[in-house]
Amino acid sequence: KQWYQRRVAITAGVINGNHSKISLSTRNIFIEVTAKDRKKAGIVLDTICGAFSEYCTTPHTIEAVEIVQADGSTFSSPKMGSRIEEYDSAELCLKSGIKTATPEQLADLLTKMCLRASVAGEKLKVEIGPTRHDILHQCDVEEDIAIAYGYNNIPQVLPDLYTIAVEQDVNKLSDSVREELARCGFTEVLTFSLCSRDDVSVNLRIPEAVGGAVQISNPKTFEFQVVRTTLLPGMLKTASCNRNMPLPLKLFEVSDIVVKDTLTETGTKNYRYVCALFAGKTSGFEVVHGLLDRVMLMLDVKDYHIQQTSDPMFFPGRGADIILGTKKIGHLGILHPEVLEKFDVTLPCSVLEFNLDPFV
């Protein structure tokens, strides 16, 4: 009889039974791989078959099977194919940092990495076998050469270009603002850059705001559906999770937000924002207002003022826009109770949020 005795050897969810389990006396092994992507399944199958074939009666031999699909078409598996790639040996030497190596020496190094290589003049022909699906580009071959040669054996040289690194102006300014806010008794937080669609729209009583948010094409969870357009959702979630801490809660964050911008190459644009939140037994509007004045004093900015706004996220008559010259750069105010309820915050809160980029 055939080794499988005309019985079902493998079925989804039922493996390692008495009939199909592997023991010391096993001489025939049927390898099956299931995946959503045939290419990925083929890579896994080639790798496993290559590893098992070393222990066959005739080493490095396997028996392919013919697979019949639902439409009646058939194909043989595994493929165990290899491909030949040709590279310039001088370029390989340059990119790997081993400038004095000959093509023959490069071929020997690649052989150590299970890549057959032969010299053809100034070119190097490399055979990439079925167990080296990780070789996708010339840089992968260069990396293997460096590994075989030994990273510590590669001579260290000074770069041809002389460059001086300096901190970006926006980051330098951000650090100064962080220090000033910390001196004012606020604690810095670092929140997620992604949030749900509702967090930047419905939960802030601004349903139309989701149109300006950058969408995640295939979100794994509803908590990470869009890139934040404001720092406020993360601040409110932090306040909600720290309700048991001593009052008042004084939090701040200086980070990037992202909005759609059709004028840029990527269709999006980053802005550096400052957000501060005060939560306590009282609203604390005067605290965030004073914090704004303190930051503007530190930045030596005098051409600014606040004017009342009808922004629905704020309590009616308790919200204001921050105007720099004639341009709005942010807002501050007491959050509307419906906003607090959406984020499960039971304390009255005042917030300050503005764009830091105009001050760079």
mmCIF file of C-alpha atoms in Angstrom:
data_model
loop_
_atom_site.group_PDB
_atom_site.id
_atom_site.type_symbol
_atom_site.label_atom_id
_atom_site.label_comp_id
_atom_site.label_asym_id
_atom_site.label_seq_id
_atom_site.Cartn_x
_atom_site.Cartn_y
_atom_site.Cartn_z
ATOM 1 C CA LYS A 1 0.000 0.000 0.000
ATOM 2 C CA GLN A 2 0.970 3.644 -0.351
ATOM 3 C CA TRP A 3 2.470 5.204 2.773
ATOM 4 C CA TYR A 4 -0.652 7.225 3.443
ATOM 5 C CA GLN A 5 -2.885 4.149 2.884
ATOM 6 C CA ARG A 6 -5.420 6.207 0.984
ATOM 7 C CA ARG A 7 -6.472 8.005 4.138
ATOM 8 C CA VAL A 8 -6.777 11.696 4.923
ATOM 9 C CA ALA A 9 -3.353 12.603 6.286
ATOM 10 C CA ILE A 10 -3.878 16.277 7.099
ATOM 11 C CA THR A 11 -6.958 18.426 7.552
ATOM 12 C CA ALA A 12 -7.352 21.887 9.011
ATOM 13 C CA GLY A 13 -7.508 21.758 12.792
ATOM 14 C CA VAL A 14 -6.648 18.054 13.047
ATOM 15 C CA ILE A 15 -2.899 17.379 13.000
ATOM 16 C CA ASN A 16 -0.410 15.258 14.905
ATOM 17 C CA GLY A 17 -2.832 12.349 15.196
ATOM 18 C CA ASN A 18 -1.634 8.770 15.529
ATOM 19 C CA HIS A 19 -1.668 8.337 11.786
ATOM 20 C CA SER A 20 0.152 11.535 10.808
ATOM 21 C CA LYS A 21 2.517 12.177 13.707
ATOM 22 C CA ILE A 22 6.281 12.002 13.155
ATOM 23 C CA SER A 23 8.334 9.425 15.053
ATOM 24 C CA LEU A 24 11.915 8.142 14.927
ATOM 25 C CA SER A 25 10.863 5.504 12.404
ATOM 26 C CA THR A 26 9.226 7.990 10.011
ATOM 27 C CA ARG A 27 10.712 7.791 6.540
ATOM 28 C CA ASN A 28 8.219 9.749 4.449
ATOM 29 C CA ILE A 29 7.104 13.256 5.329
ATOM 30 C CA PHE A 30 4.355 15.178 3.564
ATOM 31 C CA ILE A 31 4.728 18.942 4.063
ATOM 32 C CA GLU A 32 1.652 21.142 3.633
ATOM 33 C CA VAL A 33 1.473 24.917 3.932
ATOM 34 C CA THR A 34 -1.700 26.995 4.077
ATOM 35 C CA ALA A 35 -1.680 30.742 3.494
ATOM 36 C CA LYS A 36 -3.730 33.535 1.994
ATOM 37 C CA ASP A 37 -0.897 34.470 -0.368
ATOM 38 C CA ARG A 38 0.446 31.751 -2.697
ATOM 39 C CA LYS A 39 3.827 33.477 -3.070
ATOM 40 C CA LYS A 40 4.338 33.637 0.699
ATOM 41 C CA ALA A 41 3.205 30.038 1.046
ATOM 42 C CA GLY A 42 5.739 29.040 -1.623
ATOM 43 C CA ILE A 43 8.545 30.824 0.225
ATOM 44 C CA VAL A 44 7.725 28.996 3.455
ATOM 45 C CA LEU A 45 7.437 25.649 1.660
ATOM 46 C CA ASP A 46 10.749 26.091 -0.179
ATOM 47 C CA THR A 47 12.514 26.955 3.067
ATOM 48 C CA ILE A 48 11.089 24.002 5.018
ATOM 49 C CA CYS A 49 11.730 21.539 2.185
ATOM 50 C CA GLY A 50 15.295 22.806 1.819
ATOM 51 C CA ALA A 51 15.918 22.221 5.536
ATOM 52 C CA PHE A 52 14.365 18.722 5.579
ATOM 53 C CA SER A 53 16.059 17.627 2.339
ATOM 54 C CA GLU A 54 19.460 17.657 4.028
ATOM 55 C CA TYR A 55 18.432 14.521 5.942
ATOM 56 C CA CYS A 56 16.955 12.566 3.007
ATOM 57 C CA THR A 57 18.402 9.211 1.942
ATOM 58 C CA THR A 58 19.710 11.049 -1.093
ATOM 59 C CA PRO A 59 20.597 14.457 0.363
ATOM 60 C CA HIS A 60 18.942 17.549 -1.074
ATOM 61 C CA THR A 61 16.262 15.673 -3.021
ATOM 62 C CA ILE A 62 12.518 16.057 -2.616
ATOM 63 C CA GLU A 63 9.442 14.752 -4.397
ATOM 64 C CA ALA A 64 7.054 17.351 -5.814
ATOM 65 C CA VAL A 65 3.299 16.807 -5.792
ATOM 66 C CA GLU A 66 0.650 17.791 -8.298
ATOM 67 C CA ILE A 67 -2.089 19.970 -6.876
ATOM 68 C CA VAL A 68 -5.538 19.955 -8.464
ATOM 69 C CA GLN A 69 -7.474 23.166 -7.920
ATOM 70 C CA ALA A 70 -11.243 23.647 -7.750
ATOM 71 C CA ASP A 71 -11.407 24.777 -11.404
ATOM 72 C CA GLY A 72 -9.597 21.641 -12.554
ATOM 73 C CA SER A 73 -6.252 23.307 -13.256
ATOM 74 C CA THR A 74 -3.115 21.771 -11.821
ATOM 75 C CA PHE A 75 0.350 22.886 -10.810
ATOM 76 C CA SER A 76 3.409 21.263 -9.325
ATOM 77 C CA SER A 77 4.674 22.171 -5.863
ATOM 78 C CA PRO A 78 7.161 23.015 -4.457
ATOM 79 C CA LYS A 79 8.951 24.899 -7.217
ATOM 80 C CA MET A 80 12.369 25.001 -5.521
ATOM 81 C CA GLY A 81 13.543 27.303 -8.264
ATOM 82 C CA SER A 82 16.667 29.416 -8.384
ATOM 83 C CA ARG A 83 17.601 32.490 -10.340
ATOM 84 C CA ILE A 84 20.833 33.957 -11.712
ATOM 85 C CA GLU A 85 21.666 37.583 -11.052
ATOM 86 C CA GLU A 86 24.648 39.455 -12.488
ATOM 87 C CA TYR A 87 26.413 42.196 -10.535
ATOM 88 C CA ASP A 88 29.358 44.495 -11.155
ATOM 89 C CA SER A 89 32.159 43.336 -8.854
ATOM 90 C CA ALA A 90 33.645 46.831 -8.540
ATOM 91 C CA GLU A 91 30.325 48.218 -7.338
ATOM 92 C CA LEU A 92 29.934 45.364 -4.863
ATOM 93 C CA CYS A 93 33.364 46.183 -3.436
ATOM 94 C CA LEU A 94 32.565 49.870 -3.178
ATOM 95 C CA LYS A 95 29.168 49.434 -1.534
ATOM 96 C CA SER A 96 30.319 46.761 0.921
ATOM 97 C CA GLY A 97 33.380 48.765 1.970
ATOM 98 C CA ILE A 98 35.892 46.067 0.881
ATOM 99 C CA LYS A 99 37.570 48.083 -1.852
ATOM 100 C CA THR A 100 40.609 45.828 -2.310
ATOM 101 C CA ALA A 101 38.759 42.541 -2.851
ATOM 102 C CA THR A 102 39.081 40.748 -6.195
ATOM 103 C CA PRO A 103 36.091 39.191 -7.993
ATOM 104 C CA GLU A 104 37.383 35.725 -6.993
ATOM 105 C CA GLN A 105 37.499 36.751 -3.346
ATOM 106 C CA LEU A 106 33.947 38.084 -3.565
ATOM 107 C CA ALA A 107 32.804 34.772 -5.044
ATOM 108 C CA ASP A 108 34.406 32.889 -2.142
ATOM 109 C CA LEU A 109 32.702 35.166 0.385
ATOM 110 C CA LEU A 110 29.298 34.635 -1.215
ATOM 111 C CA THR A 111 29.854 30.870 -1.241
ATOM 112 C CA LYS A 112 30.209 31.032 2.543
ATOM 113 C CA MET A 113 26.740 32.595 2.611
ATOM 114 C CA CYS A 114 25.171 29.738 0.601
ATOM 115 C CA LEU A 115 25.181 31.727 -2.637
ATOM 116 C CA ARG A 116 26.935 30.125 -5.595
ATOM 117 C CA ALA A 117 28.970 32.726 -7.430
ATOM 118 C CA SER A 118 31.146 32.593 -10.512
ATOM 119 C CA VAL A 119 33.383 35.201 -12.112
ATOM 120 C CA ALA A 120 32.609 36.400 -15.642
ATOM 121 C CA GLY A 121 35.214 39.057 -16.419
ATOM 122 C CA GLU A 122 34.455 42.060 -14.217
ATOM 123 C CA LYS A 123 30.983 40.700 -13.511
ATOM 124 C CA LEU A 124 29.873 38.325 -10.833
ATOM 125 C CA LYS A 125 27.136 35.788 -11.562
ATOM 126 C CA VAL A 126 25.283 34.818 -8.408
ATOM 127 C CA GLU A 127 22.875 31.908 -8.221
ATOM 128 C CA ILE A 128 20.191 32.614 -5.623
ATOM 129 C CA GLY A 129 18.719 29.333 -4.432
ATOM 130 C CA PRO A 130 15.218 28.501 -3.166
ATOM 131 C CA THR A 131 16.229 28.892 0.476
ATOM 132 C CA ARG A 132 17.430 32.497 0.025
ATOM 133 C CA HIS A 133 14.189 34.328 -0.668
ATOM 134 C CA ASP A 134 15.555 37.128 1.513
ATOM 135 C CA ILE A 135 17.796 38.218 -1.386
ATOM 136 C CA LEU A 136 15.620 40.850 -3.052
ATOM 137 C CA HIS A 137 18.104 43.470 -4.199
ATOM 138 C CA GLN A 138 21.788 44.060 -4.832
ATOM 139 C CA CYS A 139 22.108 45.616 -1.372
ATOM 140 C CA ASP A 140 21.213 42.215 0.141
ATOM 141 C CA VAL A 141 24.161 40.633 -1.707
ATOM 142 C CA GLU A 142 26.424 43.450 -0.506
ATOM 143 C CA GLU A 143 25.272 42.826 3.066
ATOM 144 C CA ASP A 144 26.093 39.109 2.767
ATOM 145 C CA ILE A 145 29.574 39.979 1.489
ATOM 146 C CA ALA A 146 30.138 42.266 4.483
ATOM 147 C CA ILE A 147 28.906 39.590 6.912
ATOM 148 C CA ALA A 148 31.150 36.910 5.415
ATOM 149 C CA TYR A 149 34.139 39.257 5.413
ATOM 150 C CA GLY A 150 33.411 40.382 8.980
ATOM 151 C CA TYR A 151 32.144 43.833 9.881
ATOM 152 C CA ASN A 152 35.084 44.375 12.239
ATOM 153 C CA ASN A 153 37.530 43.616 9.395
ATOM 154 C CA ILE A 154 36.178 46.344 7.115
ATOM 155 C CA PRO A 155 38.596 49.298 7.234
ATOM 156 C CA GLN A 156 37.215 52.480 8.744
ATOM 157 C CA VAL A 157 37.595 55.577 6.584
ATOM 158 C CA LEU A 158 36.512 59.174 6.880
ATOM 159 C CA PRO A 159 33.580 60.174 4.622
ATOM 160 C CA ASP A 160 34.367 62.158 1.493
ATOM 161 C CA LEU A 161 31.789 64.803 2.427
ATOM 162 C CA TYR A 162 32.197 66.969 5.491
ATOM 163 C CA THR A 163 28.894 67.782 7.133
ATOM 164 C CA ILE A 164 27.883 69.472 10.361
ATOM 165 C CA ALA A 165 24.698 68.365 12.072
ATOM 166 C CA VAL A 166 22.512 70.997 13.692
ATOM 167 C CA GLU A 167 19.204 70.749 15.511
ATOM 168 C CA GLN A 168 16.181 71.793 13.487
ATOM 169 C CA ASP A 169 14.748 75.138 14.524
ATOM 170 C CA VAL A 170 11.291 73.727 15.253
ATOM 171 C CA ASN A 171 12.754 71.057 17.547
ATOM 172 C CA LYS A 172 14.925 73.594 19.356
ATOM 173 C CA LEU A 173 11.915 75.836 19.904
ATOM 174 C CA SER A 174 9.801 72.853 21.020
ATOM 175 C CA ASP A 175 12.344 71.965 23.703
ATOM 176 C CA SER A 176 12.325 75.540 24.988
ATOM 177 C CA VAL A 177 8.524 75.530 25.206
ATOM 178 C CA ARG A 178 8.562 72.156 26.989
ATOM 179 C CA GLU A 179 10.958 73.500 29.611
ATOM 180 C CA GLU A 180 8.811 76.587 30.156
ATOM 181 C CA LEU A 181 5.596 74.589 30.527
ATOM 182 C CA ALA A 182 7.306 72.243 32.995
ATOM 183 C CA ARG A 183 8.438 75.239 35.053
ATOM 184 C CA CYS A 184 4.794 76.299 35.209
ATOM 185 C CA GLY A 185 3.941 73.054 36.989
ATOM 186 C CA PHE A 186 2.590 71.093 34.034
ATOM 187 C CA THR A 187 3.499 67.451 33.392
ATOM 188 C CA GLU A 188 4.436 66.341 29.893
ATOM 189 C CA VAL A 189 2.624 63.394 28.294
ATOM 190 C CA LEU A 190 3.278 61.511 25.072
ATOM 191 C CA THR A 191 0.182 60.152 23.349
ATOM 192 C CA PHE A 192 -0.502 58.090 20.232
ATOM 193 C CA SER A 193 -0.341 59.777 16.824
ATOM 194 C CA LEU A 194 -3.292 57.665 15.643
ATOM 195 C CA CYS A 195 -6.844 57.771 16.943
ATOM 196 C CA SER A 196 -10.368 56.852 15.901
ATOM 197 C CA ARG A 197 -12.437 58.889 13.450
ATOM 198 C CA ASP A 198 -14.866 59.841 16.190
ATOM 199 C CA ASP A 199 -12.070 61.147 18.435
ATOM 200 C CA VAL A 200 -11.257 63.991 16.027
ATOM 201 C CA SER A 201 -14.831 64.704 14.965
ATOM 202 C CA VAL A 202 -18.007 63.506 16.700
ATOM 203 C CA ASN A 203 -16.482 63.278 20.179
ATOM 204 C CA LEU A 204 -15.313 66.895 19.864
ATOM 205 C CA ARG A 205 -18.737 67.947 18.518
ATOM 206 C CA ILE A 206 -17.189 68.754 15.119
ATOM 207 C CA PRO A 207 -18.482 65.976 12.786
ATOM 208 C CA GLU A 208 -17.117 67.609 9.640
ATOM 209 C CA ALA A 209 -13.533 67.607 10.982
ATOM 210 C CA VAL A 210 -12.990 63.996 9.916
ATOM 211 C CA GLY A 211 -12.843 65.144 6.283
ATOM 212 C CA GLY A 212 -9.485 66.802 6.890
ATOM 213 C CA ALA A 213 -7.935 63.794 8.614
ATOM 214 C CA VAL A 214 -5.517 61.392 6.927
ATOM 215 C CA GLN A 215 -7.205 57.973 6.843
ATOM 216 C CA ILE A 216 -5.470 54.660 7.559
ATOM 217 C CA SER A 217 -6.331 52.344 4.648
ATOM 218 C CA ASN A 218 -6.508 49.085 6.589
ATOM 219 C CA PRO A 219 -6.756 49.834 10.334
ATOM 220 C CA LYS A 220 -6.296 46.878 12.674
ATOM 221 C CA THR A 221 -8.470 48.458 15.361
ATOM 222 C CA PHE A 222 -11.042 51.244 15.515
ATOM 223 C CA GLU A 223 -8.772 53.052 17.985
ATOM 224 C CA PHE A 224 -6.244 53.731 15.188
ATOM 225 C CA GLN A 225 -8.239 54.781 12.111
ATOM 226 C CA VAL A 226 -6.838 58.246 11.329
ATOM 227 C CA VAL A 227 -3.808 60.400 12.054
ATOM 228 C CA ARG A 228 -4.679 62.958 14.702
ATOM 229 C CA THR A 229 -5.549 66.480 13.581
ATOM 230 C CA THR A 230 -5.435 67.766 17.165
ATOM 231 C CA LEU A 231 -3.606 66.774 20.337
ATOM 232 C CA LEU A 232 -6.746 67.108 22.437
ATOM 233 C CA PRO A 233 -8.116 63.505 22.192
ATOM 234 C CA GLY A 234 -4.886 62.048 23.568
ATOM 235 C CA MET A 235 -4.843 64.582 26.395
ATOM 236 C CA LEU A 236 -8.427 63.796 27.392
ATOM 237 C CA LYS A 237 -7.765 60.043 27.328
ATOM 238 C CA THR A 238 -4.752 60.597 29.583
ATOM 239 C CA ALA A 239 -6.866 62.646 31.982
ATOM 240 C CA SER A 240 -9.530 59.928 31.988
ATOM 241 C CA CYS A 241 -6.990 57.238 32.869
ATOM 242 C CA ASN A 242 -5.510 59.334 35.687
ATOM 243 C CA ARG A 243 -8.684 60.392 37.517
ATOM 244 C CA ASN A 244 -7.350 58.933 40.753
ATOM 245 C CA MET A 245 -4.297 61.188 40.770
ATOM 246 C CA PRO A 246 -4.164 64.222 43.079
ATOM 247 C CA LEU A 247 -6.004 67.249 41.701
ATOM 248 C CA PRO A 248 -5.596 69.381 39.771
ATOM 249 C CA LEU A 249 -4.285 67.559 36.700
ATOM 250 C CA LYS A 250 -2.002 69.827 34.708
ATOM 251 C CA LEU A 251 -0.829 68.140 31.501
ATOM 252 C CA PHE A 252 0.837 69.282 28.297
ATOM 253 C CA GLU A 253 2.173 67.840 25.050
ATOM 254 C CA VAL A 254 4.276 69.301 22.242
ATOM 255 C CA SER A 255 3.987 67.057 19.181
ATOM 256 C CA ASP A 256 3.012 66.911 15.523
ATOM 257 C CA ILE A 257 -0.459 66.747 14.030
ATOM 258 C CA VAL A 258 -1.130 65.864 10.377
ATOM 259 C CA VAL A 259 -3.714 67.322 8.001
ATOM 260 C CA LYS A 260 -4.482 66.915 4.321
ATOM 261 C CA ASP A 261 -2.763 69.365 1.983
ATOM 262 C CA THR A 262 -3.174 69.011 -1.783
ATOM 263 C CA LEU A 263 -0.268 71.387 -2.454
ATOM 264 C CA THR A 264 2.386 69.056 -1.023
ATOM 265 C CA GLU A 265 3.959 66.049 -2.722
ATOM 266 C CA THR A 266 2.527 63.588 -0.208
ATOM 267 C CA GLY A 267 -0.875 65.241 0.029
ATOM 268 C CA THR A 268 -0.369 65.814 3.763
ATOM 269 C CA LYS A 269 1.423 68.282 6.010
ATOM 270 C CA ASN A 270 2.758 68.148 9.566
ATOM 271 C CA TYR A 271 2.357 70.969 12.069
ATOM 272 C CA ARG A 272 4.008 71.247 15.479
ATOM 273 C CA TYR A 273 1.305 71.904 18.078
ATOM 274 C CA VAL A 274 1.315 72.770 21.770
ATOM 275 C CA CYS A 275 -1.566 71.542 23.914
ATOM 276 C CA ALA A 276 -2.098 72.052 27.646
ATOM 277 C CA LEU A 277 -4.965 70.788 29.817
ATOM 278 C CA PHE A 278 -6.114 71.757 33.297
ATOM 279 C CA ALA A 279 -8.599 69.495 35.104
ATOM 280 C CA GLY A 280 -9.723 70.062 38.664
ATOM 281 C CA LYS A 281 -12.617 70.989 40.922
ATOM 282 C CA THR A 282 -12.916 74.258 39.011
ATOM 283 C CA SER A 283 -12.580 74.851 35.284
ATOM 284 C CA GLY A 284 -9.253 76.681 35.569
ATOM 285 C CA PHE A 285 -9.743 78.889 32.517
ATOM 286 C CA GLU A 286 -7.621 81.580 34.113
ATOM 287 C CA VAL A 287 -4.777 79.047 34.469
ATOM 288 C CA VAL A 288 -4.559 78.185 30.770
ATOM 289 C CA HIS A 289 -5.044 81.852 29.866
ATOM 290 C CA GLY A 290 -2.125 82.763 32.107
ATOM 291 C CA LEU A 291 -0.112 79.912 30.621
ATOM 292 C CA LEU A 292 -0.672 81.336 27.143
ATOM 293 C CA ASP A 293 0.530 84.761 28.277
ATOM 294 C CA ARG A 294 3.601 83.192 29.867
ATOM 295 C CA VAL A 295 4.547 81.278 26.710
ATOM 296 C CA MET A 296 4.063 84.388 24.565
ATOM 297 C CA LEU A 297 6.238 86.357 26.948
ATOM 298 C CA MET A 298 8.935 83.705 26.661
ATOM 299 C CA LEU A 299 8.685 83.855 22.853
ATOM 300 C CA ASP A 300 8.823 87.675 23.012
ATOM 301 C CA VAL A 301 5.548 87.911 21.063
ATOM 302 C CA LYS A 302 3.345 90.961 21.621
ATOM 303 C CA ASP A 303 1.217 91.035 18.471
ATOM 304 C CA TYR A 304 -1.393 88.556 19.681
ATOM 305 C CA HIS A 305 -4.825 88.649 21.262
ATOM 306 C CA ILE A 306 -7.801 86.386 21.940
ATOM 307 C CA GLN A 307 -11.347 86.811 20.712
ATOM 308 C CA GLN A 308 -14.514 84.924 21.549
ATOM 309 C CA THR A 309 -15.353 81.926 19.368
ATOM 310 C CA SER A 310 -18.418 79.783 18.776
ATOM 311 C CA ASP A 311 -16.392 76.569 18.494
ATOM 312 C CA PRO A 312 -18.823 73.782 19.543
ATOM 313 C CA MET A 313 -16.176 71.898 21.548
ATOM 314 C CA PHE A 314 -16.210 74.699 24.134
ATOM 315 C CA PHE A 315 -18.863 75.653 26.657
ATOM 316 C CA PRO A 316 -20.989 78.490 25.145
ATOM 317 C CA GLY A 317 -19.334 81.825 25.815
ATOM 318 C CA ARG A 318 -16.250 80.170 27.344
ATOM 319 C CA GLY A 319 -14.065 79.680 24.274
ATOM 320 C CA ALA A 320 -11.652 81.961 22.447
ATOM 321 C CA ASP A 321 -9.465 81.934 19.339
ATOM 322 C CA ILE A 322 -5.799 82.900 19.589
ATOM 323 C CA ILE A 323 -4.990 85.514 16.941
ATOM 324 C CA LEU A 324 -1.397 86.257 15.931
ATOM 325 C CA GLY A 325 -1.460 89.454 13.884
ATOM 326 C CA THR A 326 -4.538 88.728 11.772
ATOM 327 C CA LYS A 327 -4.235 84.926 11.598
ATOM 328 C CA LYS A 328 -5.780 82.352 13.912
ATOM 329 C CA ILE A 329 -3.144 79.984 15.318
ATOM 330 C CA GLY A 330 -5.099 78.173 18.037
ATOM 331 C CA HIS A 331 -7.782 78.328 20.689
ATOM 332 C CA LEU A 332 -8.432 77.990 24.402
ATOM 333 C CA GLY A 333 -11.490 77.548 26.574
ATOM 334 C CA ILE A 334 -13.606 75.413 28.863
ATOM 335 C CA LEU A 335 -14.601 72.127 27.238
ATOM 336 C CA HIS A 336 -18.252 71.365 26.672
ATOM 337 C CA PRO A 337 -19.736 68.727 29.046
ATOM 338 C CA GLU A 338 -20.690 66.531 26.087
ATOM 339 C CA VAL A 339 -17.036 66.398 25.009
ATOM 340 C CA LEU A 340 -15.973 65.412 28.523
ATOM 341 C CA GLU A 341 -18.656 62.722 28.625
ATOM 342 C CA LYS A 342 -17.448 61.194 25.336
ATOM 343 C CA PHE A 343 -13.951 60.780 26.787
ATOM 344 C CA ASP A 344 -15.194 59.631 30.204
ATOM 345 C CA VAL A 345 -13.775 62.650 32.016
ATOM 346 C CA THR A 346 -15.743 63.645 35.122
ATOM 347 C CA LEU A 347 -13.864 66.849 35.941
ATOM 348 C CA PRO A 348 -14.304 70.290 34.373
ATOM 349 C CA CYS A 349 -11.421 70.956 31.988
ATOM 350 C CA SER A 350 -9.870 73.933 30.287
ATOM 351 C CA VAL A 351 -7.518 73.496 27.339
ATOM 352 C CA LEU A 352 -5.032 75.546 25.386
ATOM 353 C CA GLU A 353 -3.871 74.486 21.927
ATOM 354 C CA PHE A 354 -1.975 76.424 19.289
ATOM 355 C CA ASN A 355 0.351 75.989 16.312
ATOM 356 C CA LEU A 356 4.029 76.536 17.129
ATOM 357 C CA ASP A 357 5.256 76.761 13.515
ATOM 358 C CA PRO A 358 4.582 80.541 13.084
ATOM 359 C CA PHE A 359 7.149 81.246 15.817
ATOM 360 C CA VAL A 360 10.017 79.339 14.203
#
